[in-house]
PDB file of C-alpha atoms and ligand atoms in Angstrom:
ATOM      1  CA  UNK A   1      26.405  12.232  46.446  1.00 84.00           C
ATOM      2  CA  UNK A   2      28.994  12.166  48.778  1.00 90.00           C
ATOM      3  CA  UNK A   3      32.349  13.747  49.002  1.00 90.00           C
ATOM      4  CA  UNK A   4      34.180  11.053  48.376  1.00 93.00           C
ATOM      5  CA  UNK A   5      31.856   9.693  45.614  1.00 91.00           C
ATOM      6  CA  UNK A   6      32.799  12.868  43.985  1.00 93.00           C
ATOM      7  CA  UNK A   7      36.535  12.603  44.127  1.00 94.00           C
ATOM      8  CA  UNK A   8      36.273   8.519  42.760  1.00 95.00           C
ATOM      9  CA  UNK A   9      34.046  10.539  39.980  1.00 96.00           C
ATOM     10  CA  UNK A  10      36.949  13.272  39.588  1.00 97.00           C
ATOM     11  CA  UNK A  11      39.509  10.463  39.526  1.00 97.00           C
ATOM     12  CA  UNK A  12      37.586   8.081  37.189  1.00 97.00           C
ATOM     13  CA  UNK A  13      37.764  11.190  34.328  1.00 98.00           C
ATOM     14  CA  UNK A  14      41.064  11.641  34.792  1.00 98.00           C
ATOM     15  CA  UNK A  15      42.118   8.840  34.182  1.00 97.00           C
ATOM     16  CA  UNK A  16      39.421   7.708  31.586  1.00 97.00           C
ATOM     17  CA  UNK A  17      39.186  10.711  29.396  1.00 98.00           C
ATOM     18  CA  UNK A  18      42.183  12.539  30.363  1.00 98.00           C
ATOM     19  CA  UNK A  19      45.388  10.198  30.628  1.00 98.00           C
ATOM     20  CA  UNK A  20      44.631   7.492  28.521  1.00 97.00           C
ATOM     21  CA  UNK A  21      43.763   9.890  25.893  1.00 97.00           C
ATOM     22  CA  UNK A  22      47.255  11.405  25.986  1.00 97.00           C
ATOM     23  CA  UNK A  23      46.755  14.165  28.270  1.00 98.00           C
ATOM     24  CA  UNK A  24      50.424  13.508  30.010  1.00 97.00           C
ATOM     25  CA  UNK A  25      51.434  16.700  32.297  1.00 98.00           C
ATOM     26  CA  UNK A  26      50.997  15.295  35.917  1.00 98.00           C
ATOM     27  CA  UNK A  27      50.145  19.114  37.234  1.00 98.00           C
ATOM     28  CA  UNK A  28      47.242  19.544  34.995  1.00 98.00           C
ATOM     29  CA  UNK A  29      46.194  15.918  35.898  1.00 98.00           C
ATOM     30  CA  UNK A  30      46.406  16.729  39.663  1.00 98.00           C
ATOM     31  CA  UNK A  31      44.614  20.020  38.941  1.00 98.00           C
ATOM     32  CA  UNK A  32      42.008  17.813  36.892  1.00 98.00           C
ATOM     33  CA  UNK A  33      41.590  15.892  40.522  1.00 97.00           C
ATOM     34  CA  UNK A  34      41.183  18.565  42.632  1.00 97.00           C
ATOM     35  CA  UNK A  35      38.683  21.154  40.916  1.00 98.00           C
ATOM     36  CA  UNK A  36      35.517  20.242  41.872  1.00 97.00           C
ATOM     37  CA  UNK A  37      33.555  20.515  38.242  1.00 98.00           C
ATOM     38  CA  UNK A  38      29.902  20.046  39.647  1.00 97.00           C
ATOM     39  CA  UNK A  39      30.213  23.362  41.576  1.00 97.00           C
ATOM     40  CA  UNK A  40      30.247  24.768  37.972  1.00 98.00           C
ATOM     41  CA  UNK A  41      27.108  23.325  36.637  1.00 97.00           C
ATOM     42  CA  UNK A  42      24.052  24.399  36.141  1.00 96.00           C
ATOM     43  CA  UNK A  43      21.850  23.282  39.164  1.00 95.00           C
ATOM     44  CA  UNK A  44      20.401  19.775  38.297  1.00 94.00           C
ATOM     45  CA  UNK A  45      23.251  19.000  36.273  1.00 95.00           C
ATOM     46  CA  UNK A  46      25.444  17.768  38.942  1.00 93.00           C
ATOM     47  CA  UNK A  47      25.021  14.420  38.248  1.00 91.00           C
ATOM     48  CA  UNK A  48      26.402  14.740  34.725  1.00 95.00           C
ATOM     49  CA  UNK A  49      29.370  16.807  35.599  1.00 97.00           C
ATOM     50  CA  UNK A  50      32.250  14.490  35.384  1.00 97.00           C
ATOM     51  CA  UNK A  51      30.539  12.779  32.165  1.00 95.00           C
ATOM     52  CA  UNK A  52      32.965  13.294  28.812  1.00 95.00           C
ATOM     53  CA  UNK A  53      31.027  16.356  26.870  1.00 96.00           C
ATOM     54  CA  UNK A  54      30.627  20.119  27.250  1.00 96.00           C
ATOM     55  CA  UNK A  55      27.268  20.788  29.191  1.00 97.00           C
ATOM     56  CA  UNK A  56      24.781  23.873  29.024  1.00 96.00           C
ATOM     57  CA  UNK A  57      25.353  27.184  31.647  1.00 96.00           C
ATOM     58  CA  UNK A  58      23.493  30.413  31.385  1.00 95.00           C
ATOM     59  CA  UNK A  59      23.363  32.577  28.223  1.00 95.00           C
ATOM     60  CA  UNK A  60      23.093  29.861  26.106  1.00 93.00           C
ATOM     61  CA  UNK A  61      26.622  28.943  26.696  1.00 95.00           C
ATOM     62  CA  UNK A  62      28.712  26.059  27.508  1.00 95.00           C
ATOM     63  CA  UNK A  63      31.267  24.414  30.075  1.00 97.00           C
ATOM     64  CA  UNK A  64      33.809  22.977  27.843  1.00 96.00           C
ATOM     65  CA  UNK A  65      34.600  19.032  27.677  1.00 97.00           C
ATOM     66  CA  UNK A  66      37.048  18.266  30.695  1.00 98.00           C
ATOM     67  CA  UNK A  67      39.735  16.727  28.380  1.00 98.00           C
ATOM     68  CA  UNK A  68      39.440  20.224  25.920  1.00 98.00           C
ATOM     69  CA  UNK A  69      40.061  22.033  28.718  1.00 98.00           C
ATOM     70  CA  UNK A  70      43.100  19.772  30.049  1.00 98.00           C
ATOM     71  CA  UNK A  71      44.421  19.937  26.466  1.00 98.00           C
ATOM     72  CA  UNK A  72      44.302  23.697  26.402  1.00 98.00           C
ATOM     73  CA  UNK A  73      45.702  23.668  29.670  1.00 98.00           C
ATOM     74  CA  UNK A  74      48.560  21.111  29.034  1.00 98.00           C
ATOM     75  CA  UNK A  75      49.617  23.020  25.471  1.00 98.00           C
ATOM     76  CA  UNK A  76      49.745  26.444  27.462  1.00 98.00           C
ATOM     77  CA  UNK A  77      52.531  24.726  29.481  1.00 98.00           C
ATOM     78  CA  UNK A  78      51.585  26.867  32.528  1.00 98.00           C
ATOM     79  CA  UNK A  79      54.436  27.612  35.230  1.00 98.00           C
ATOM     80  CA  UNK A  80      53.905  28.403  39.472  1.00 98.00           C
ATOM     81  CA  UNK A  81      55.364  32.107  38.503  1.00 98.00           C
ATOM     82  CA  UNK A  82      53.268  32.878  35.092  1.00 98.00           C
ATOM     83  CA  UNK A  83      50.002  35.758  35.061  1.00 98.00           C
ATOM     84  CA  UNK A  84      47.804  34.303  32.749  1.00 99.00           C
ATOM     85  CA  UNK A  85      44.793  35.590  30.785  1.00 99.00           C
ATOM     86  CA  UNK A  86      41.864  33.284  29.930  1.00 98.00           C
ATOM     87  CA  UNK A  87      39.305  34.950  27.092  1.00 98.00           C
ATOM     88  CA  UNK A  88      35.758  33.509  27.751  1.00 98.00           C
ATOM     89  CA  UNK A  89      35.309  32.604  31.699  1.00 98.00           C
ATOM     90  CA  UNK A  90      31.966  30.433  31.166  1.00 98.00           C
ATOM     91  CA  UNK A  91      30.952  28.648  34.256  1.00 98.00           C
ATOM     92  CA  UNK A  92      34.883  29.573  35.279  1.00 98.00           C
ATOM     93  CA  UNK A  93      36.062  25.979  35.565  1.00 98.00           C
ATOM     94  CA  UNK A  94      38.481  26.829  32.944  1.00 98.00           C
ATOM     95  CA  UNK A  95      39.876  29.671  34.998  1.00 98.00           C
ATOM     96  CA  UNK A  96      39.665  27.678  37.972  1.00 98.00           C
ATOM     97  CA  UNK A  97      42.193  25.243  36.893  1.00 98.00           C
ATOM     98  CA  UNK A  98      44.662  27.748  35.426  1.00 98.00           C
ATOM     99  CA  UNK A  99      44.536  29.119  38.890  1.00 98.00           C
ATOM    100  CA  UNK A 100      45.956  26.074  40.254  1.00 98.00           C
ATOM    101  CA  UNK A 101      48.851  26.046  38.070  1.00 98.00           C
ATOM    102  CA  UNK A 102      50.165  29.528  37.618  1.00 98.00           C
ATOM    103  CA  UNK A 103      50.245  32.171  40.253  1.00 98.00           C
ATOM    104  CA  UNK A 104      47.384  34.749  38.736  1.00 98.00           C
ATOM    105  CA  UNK A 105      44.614  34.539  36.384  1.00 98.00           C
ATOM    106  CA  UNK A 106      42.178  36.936  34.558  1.00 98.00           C
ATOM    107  CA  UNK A 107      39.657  35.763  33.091  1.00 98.00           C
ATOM    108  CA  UNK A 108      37.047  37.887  30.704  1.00 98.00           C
ATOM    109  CA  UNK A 109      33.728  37.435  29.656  1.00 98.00           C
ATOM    110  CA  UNK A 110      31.237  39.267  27.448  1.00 98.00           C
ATOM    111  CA  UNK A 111      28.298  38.206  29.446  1.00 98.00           C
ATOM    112  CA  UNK A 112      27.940  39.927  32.599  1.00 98.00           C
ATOM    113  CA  UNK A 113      25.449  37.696  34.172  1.00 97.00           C
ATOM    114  CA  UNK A 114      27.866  34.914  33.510  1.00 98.00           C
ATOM    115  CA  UNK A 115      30.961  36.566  34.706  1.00 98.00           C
ATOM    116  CA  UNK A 116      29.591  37.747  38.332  1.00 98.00           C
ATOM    117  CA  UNK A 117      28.218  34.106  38.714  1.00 98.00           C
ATOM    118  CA  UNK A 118      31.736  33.082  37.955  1.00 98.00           C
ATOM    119  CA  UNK A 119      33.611  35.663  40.482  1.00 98.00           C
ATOM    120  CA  UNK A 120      31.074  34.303  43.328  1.00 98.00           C
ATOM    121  CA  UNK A 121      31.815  30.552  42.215  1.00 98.00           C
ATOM    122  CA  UNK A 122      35.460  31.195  42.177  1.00 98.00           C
ATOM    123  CA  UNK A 123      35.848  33.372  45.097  1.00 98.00           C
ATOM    124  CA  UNK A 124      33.879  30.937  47.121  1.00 98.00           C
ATOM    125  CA  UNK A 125      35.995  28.164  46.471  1.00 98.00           C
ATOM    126  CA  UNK A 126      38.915  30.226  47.796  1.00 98.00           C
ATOM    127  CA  UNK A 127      40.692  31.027  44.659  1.00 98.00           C
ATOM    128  CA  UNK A 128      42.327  34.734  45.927  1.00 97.00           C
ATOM    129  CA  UNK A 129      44.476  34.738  42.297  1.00 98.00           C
ATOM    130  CA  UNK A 130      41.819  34.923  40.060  1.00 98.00           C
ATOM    131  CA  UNK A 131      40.003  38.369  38.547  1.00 98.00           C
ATOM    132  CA  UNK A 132      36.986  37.726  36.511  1.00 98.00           C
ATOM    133  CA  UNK A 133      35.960  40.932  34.225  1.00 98.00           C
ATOM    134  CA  UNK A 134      33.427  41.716  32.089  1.00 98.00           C
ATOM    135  CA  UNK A 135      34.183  42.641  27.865  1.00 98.00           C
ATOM    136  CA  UNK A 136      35.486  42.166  25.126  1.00 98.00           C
ATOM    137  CA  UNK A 137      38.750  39.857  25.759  1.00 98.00           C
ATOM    138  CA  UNK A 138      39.395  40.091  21.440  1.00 98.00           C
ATOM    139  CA  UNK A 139      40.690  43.237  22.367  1.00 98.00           C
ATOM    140  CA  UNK A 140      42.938  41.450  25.916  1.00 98.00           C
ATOM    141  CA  UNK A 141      43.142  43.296  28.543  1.00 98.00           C
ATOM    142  CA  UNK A 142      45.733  45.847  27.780  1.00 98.00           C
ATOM    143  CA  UNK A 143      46.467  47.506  31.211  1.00 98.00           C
ATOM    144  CA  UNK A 144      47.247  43.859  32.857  1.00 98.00           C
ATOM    145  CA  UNK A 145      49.493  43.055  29.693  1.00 98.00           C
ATOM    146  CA  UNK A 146      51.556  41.277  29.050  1.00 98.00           C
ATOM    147  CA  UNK A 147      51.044  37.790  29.793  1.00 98.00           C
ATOM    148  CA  UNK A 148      52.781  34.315  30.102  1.00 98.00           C
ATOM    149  CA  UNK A 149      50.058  32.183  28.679  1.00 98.00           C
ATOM    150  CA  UNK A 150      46.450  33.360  27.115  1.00 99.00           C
ATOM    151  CA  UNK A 151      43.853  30.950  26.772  1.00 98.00           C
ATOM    152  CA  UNK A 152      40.737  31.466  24.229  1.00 98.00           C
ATOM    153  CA  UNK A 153      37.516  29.241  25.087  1.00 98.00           C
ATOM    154  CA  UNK A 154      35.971  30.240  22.087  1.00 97.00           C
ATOM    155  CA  UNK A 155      36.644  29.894  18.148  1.00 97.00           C
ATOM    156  CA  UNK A 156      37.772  33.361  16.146  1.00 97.00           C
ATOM    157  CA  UNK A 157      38.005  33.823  12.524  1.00 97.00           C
ATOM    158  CA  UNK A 158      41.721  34.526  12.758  1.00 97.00           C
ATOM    159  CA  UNK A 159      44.257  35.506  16.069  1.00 98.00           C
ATOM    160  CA  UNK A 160      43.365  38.555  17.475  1.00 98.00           C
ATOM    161  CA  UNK A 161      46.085  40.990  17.224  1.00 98.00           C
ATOM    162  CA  UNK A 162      45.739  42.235  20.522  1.00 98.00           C
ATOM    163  CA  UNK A 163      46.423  39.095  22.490  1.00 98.00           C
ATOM    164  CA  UNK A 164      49.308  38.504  20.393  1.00 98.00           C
ATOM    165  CA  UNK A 165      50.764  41.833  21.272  1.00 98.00           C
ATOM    166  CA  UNK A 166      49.795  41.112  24.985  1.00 98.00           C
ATOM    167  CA  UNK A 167      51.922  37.703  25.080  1.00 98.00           C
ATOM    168  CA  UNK A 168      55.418  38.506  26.453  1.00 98.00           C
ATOM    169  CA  UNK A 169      58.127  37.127  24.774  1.00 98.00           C
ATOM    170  CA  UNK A 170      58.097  33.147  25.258  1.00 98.00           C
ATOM    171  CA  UNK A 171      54.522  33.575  26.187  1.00 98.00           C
ATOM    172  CA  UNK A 172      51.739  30.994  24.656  1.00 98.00           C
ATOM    173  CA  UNK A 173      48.671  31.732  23.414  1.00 98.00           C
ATOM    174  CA  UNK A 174      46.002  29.023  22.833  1.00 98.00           C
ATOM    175  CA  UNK A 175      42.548  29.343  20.513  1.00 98.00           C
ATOM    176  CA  UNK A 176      40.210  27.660  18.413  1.00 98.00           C
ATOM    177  CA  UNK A 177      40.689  29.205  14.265  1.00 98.00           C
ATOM    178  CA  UNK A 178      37.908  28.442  12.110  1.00 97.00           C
ATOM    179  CA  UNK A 179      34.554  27.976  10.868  1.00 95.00           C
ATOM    180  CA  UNK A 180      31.672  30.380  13.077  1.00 95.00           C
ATOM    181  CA  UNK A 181      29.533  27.445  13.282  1.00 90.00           C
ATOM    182  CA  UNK A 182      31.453  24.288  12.548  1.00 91.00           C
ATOM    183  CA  UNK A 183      35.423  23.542  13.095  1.00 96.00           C
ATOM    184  CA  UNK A 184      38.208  25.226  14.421  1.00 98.00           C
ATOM    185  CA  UNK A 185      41.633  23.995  14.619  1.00 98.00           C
ATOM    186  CA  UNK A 186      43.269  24.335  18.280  1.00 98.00           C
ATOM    187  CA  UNK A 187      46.263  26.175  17.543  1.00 98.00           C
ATOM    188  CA  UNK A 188      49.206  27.319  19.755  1.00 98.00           C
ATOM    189  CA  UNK A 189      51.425  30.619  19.347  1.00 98.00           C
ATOM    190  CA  UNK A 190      54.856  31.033  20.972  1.00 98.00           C
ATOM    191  CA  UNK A 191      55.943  34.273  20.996  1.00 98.00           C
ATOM    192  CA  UNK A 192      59.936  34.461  19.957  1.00 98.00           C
ATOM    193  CA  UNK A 193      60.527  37.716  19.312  1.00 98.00           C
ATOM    194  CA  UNK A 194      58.511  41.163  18.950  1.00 96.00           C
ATOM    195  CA  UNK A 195      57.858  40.089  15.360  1.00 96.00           C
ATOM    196  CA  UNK A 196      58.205  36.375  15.328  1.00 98.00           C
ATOM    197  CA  UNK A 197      55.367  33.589  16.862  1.00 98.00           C
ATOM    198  CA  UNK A 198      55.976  29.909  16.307  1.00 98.00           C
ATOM    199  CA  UNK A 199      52.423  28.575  14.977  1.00 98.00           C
ATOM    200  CA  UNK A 200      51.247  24.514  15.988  1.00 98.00           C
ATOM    201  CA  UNK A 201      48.580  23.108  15.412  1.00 98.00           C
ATOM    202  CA  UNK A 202      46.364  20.452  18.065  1.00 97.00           C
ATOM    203  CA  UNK A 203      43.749  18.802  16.206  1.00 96.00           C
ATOM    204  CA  UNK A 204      40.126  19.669  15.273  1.00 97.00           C
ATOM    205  CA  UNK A 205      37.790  21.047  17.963  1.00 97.00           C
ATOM    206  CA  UNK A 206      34.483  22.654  17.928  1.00 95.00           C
ATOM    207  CA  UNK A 207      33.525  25.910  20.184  1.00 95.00           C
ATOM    208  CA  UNK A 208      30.962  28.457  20.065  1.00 94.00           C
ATOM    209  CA  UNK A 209      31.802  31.652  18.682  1.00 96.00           C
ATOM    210  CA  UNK A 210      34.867  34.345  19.747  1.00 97.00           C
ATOM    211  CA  UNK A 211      32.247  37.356  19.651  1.00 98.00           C
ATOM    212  CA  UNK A 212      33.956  40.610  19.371  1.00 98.00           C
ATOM    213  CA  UNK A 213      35.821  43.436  17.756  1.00 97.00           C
ATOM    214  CA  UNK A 214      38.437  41.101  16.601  1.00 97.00           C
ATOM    215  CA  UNK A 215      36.698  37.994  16.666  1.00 97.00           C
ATOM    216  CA  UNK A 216      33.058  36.977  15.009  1.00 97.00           C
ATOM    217  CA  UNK A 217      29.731  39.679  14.637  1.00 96.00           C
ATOM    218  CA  UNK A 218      26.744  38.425  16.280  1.00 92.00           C
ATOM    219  CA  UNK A 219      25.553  37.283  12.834  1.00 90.00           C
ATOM    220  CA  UNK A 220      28.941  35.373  11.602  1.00 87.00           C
ATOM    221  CA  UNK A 221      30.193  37.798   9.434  1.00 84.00           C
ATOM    222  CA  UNK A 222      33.884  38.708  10.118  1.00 79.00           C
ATOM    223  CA  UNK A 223      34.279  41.706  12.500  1.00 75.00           C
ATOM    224  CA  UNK A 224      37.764  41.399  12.585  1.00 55.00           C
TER     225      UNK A 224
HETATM  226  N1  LIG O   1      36.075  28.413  29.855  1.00 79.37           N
HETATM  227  C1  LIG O   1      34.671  28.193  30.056  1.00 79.37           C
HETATM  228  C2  LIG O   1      34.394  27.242  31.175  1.00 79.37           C
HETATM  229  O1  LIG O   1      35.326  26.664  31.728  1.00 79.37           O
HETATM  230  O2  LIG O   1      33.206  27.117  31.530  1.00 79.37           O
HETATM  231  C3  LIG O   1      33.939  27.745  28.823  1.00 79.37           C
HETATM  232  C4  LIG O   1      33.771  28.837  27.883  1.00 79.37           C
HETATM  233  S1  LIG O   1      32.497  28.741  26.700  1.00 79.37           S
HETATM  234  C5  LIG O   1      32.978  27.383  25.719  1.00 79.37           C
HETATM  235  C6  LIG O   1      33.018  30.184  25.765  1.00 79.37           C
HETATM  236  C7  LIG O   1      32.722  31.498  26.432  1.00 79.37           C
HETATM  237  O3  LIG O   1      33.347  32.522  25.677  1.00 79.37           O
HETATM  238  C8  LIG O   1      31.243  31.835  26.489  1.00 79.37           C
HETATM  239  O4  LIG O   1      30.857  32.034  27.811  1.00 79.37           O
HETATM  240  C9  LIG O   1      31.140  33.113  25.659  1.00 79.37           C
HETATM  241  O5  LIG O   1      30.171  34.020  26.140  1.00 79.37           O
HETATM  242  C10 LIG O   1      32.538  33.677  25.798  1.00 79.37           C
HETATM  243  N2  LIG O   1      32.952  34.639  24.778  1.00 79.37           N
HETATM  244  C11 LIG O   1      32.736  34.610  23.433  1.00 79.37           C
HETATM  245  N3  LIG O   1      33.302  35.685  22.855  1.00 79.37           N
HETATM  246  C12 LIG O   1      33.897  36.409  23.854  1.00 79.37           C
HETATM  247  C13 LIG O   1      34.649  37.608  23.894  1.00 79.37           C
HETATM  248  N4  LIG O   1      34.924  38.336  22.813  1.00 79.37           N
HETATM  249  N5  LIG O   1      35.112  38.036  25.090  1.00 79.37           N
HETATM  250  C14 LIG O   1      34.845  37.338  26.221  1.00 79.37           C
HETATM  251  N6  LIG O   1      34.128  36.199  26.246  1.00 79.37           N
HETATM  252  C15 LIG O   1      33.670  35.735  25.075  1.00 79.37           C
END
């Protein structure tokens, strides 16, 4: 396929899955445009990258949907001058287009192998303000705290205390609260005060599991 049969793909989902399914905030759409999501892919899955569904990437994990990850994107109302955190880097597409929106990005992920295919991914497309690191993001990432906006790509049990002590005030954080294997609802904190977070909620999604001290245990039992 050729370059520009890629960006009439790119185009074609945003405005298919993306704008006429409400998705509204011109700089995620432009972001949406510009990303190219079949250098995130599993090789052979190219072809399938700008179809409407997660796909499969290494440790049995997935790339998100493109219009989950444009909703996330759009509800964490991103600004040029925000430092963002994103819990669960993936393939790093995710990542990739918060980096386009806000000036820095960190990005964690519990599976090594996954994260250092990210950091060559992102670093070879040239994005300089993105760190990907390897943990336990339940827990944040307390010596690059706080942050604007946090992003979870994966569906807790219940808010992890950390990354709501790591939002600064009029931060947002965005994540998946639910069922381990089923449900979650996408909900969206605002951080007013020390003590006070405004709670919305965005509908019914469905992610793998937040894995982690204060997330799920391997098993689905509650480690938090
Ligand atoms: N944002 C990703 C992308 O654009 O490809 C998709 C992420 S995938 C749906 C969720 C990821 O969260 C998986 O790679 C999984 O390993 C990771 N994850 C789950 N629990 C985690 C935790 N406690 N800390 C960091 N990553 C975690």
């Amino acid at each position: 396929m050729t370059e520009t049969d890629l960006a009439h793909l790119r185009d074609r989902m945003v405005d298919i899955q993306l704008a006429r399914r409400g998705i509204r905030d011109r700089r995620v759409l432009d972001a949406m445009r510009q990303v190219p999501r079949e250098c995130f892919v599993e090789s052979g899955f190219e072809e399938f990258a700008y179809e409407d569904g997660a796909l499969p990437i290494a440790s049995g994990q997935t790339i998100s949907q493109p219009y989950i990850v444009a909703l996330m994107t759009e509800a964490a109302e991103l600004q040029p001058t925000d430092k963002v955190l994103e819990v669960g880097t993936g393939s790093g597409y995710a990542a990739a287009i918060a980096a386009q929106l806000a000036a820095s990005v960190h990005t964690i992920e519990r599976h090594d192998a996954l994260a250092k295919i990210a950091a060559r991914r992102l670093a070879a497309l040239g994005y300089r303000n993105c760190v990907v690191h390897t943990g336990d993001g339940t827990r944040g990432l307390p010596d690059e705290a706080p942050f604007d906006a946090i992003l979870v790509a994966a569906g807790g049990p219940t808010v992890p205390h950390a990354l709501k002590q790591q939002l600064a005030i009029g931060g947002r954080l965005v994540i998946p609260v639910g069922d381990f294997d089923g449900e979650q609802s996408l909900l969206r904190l605002t951080r007013r005060t020390v003590s006070d977070y405004d709670e919305e909620a965005f509908g019914a999604v469905r992610f793998v599991p937040l894995i982690g001290e204060q997330g799920w245990a391997e098993d689905g039992a509650r480690s938090a």
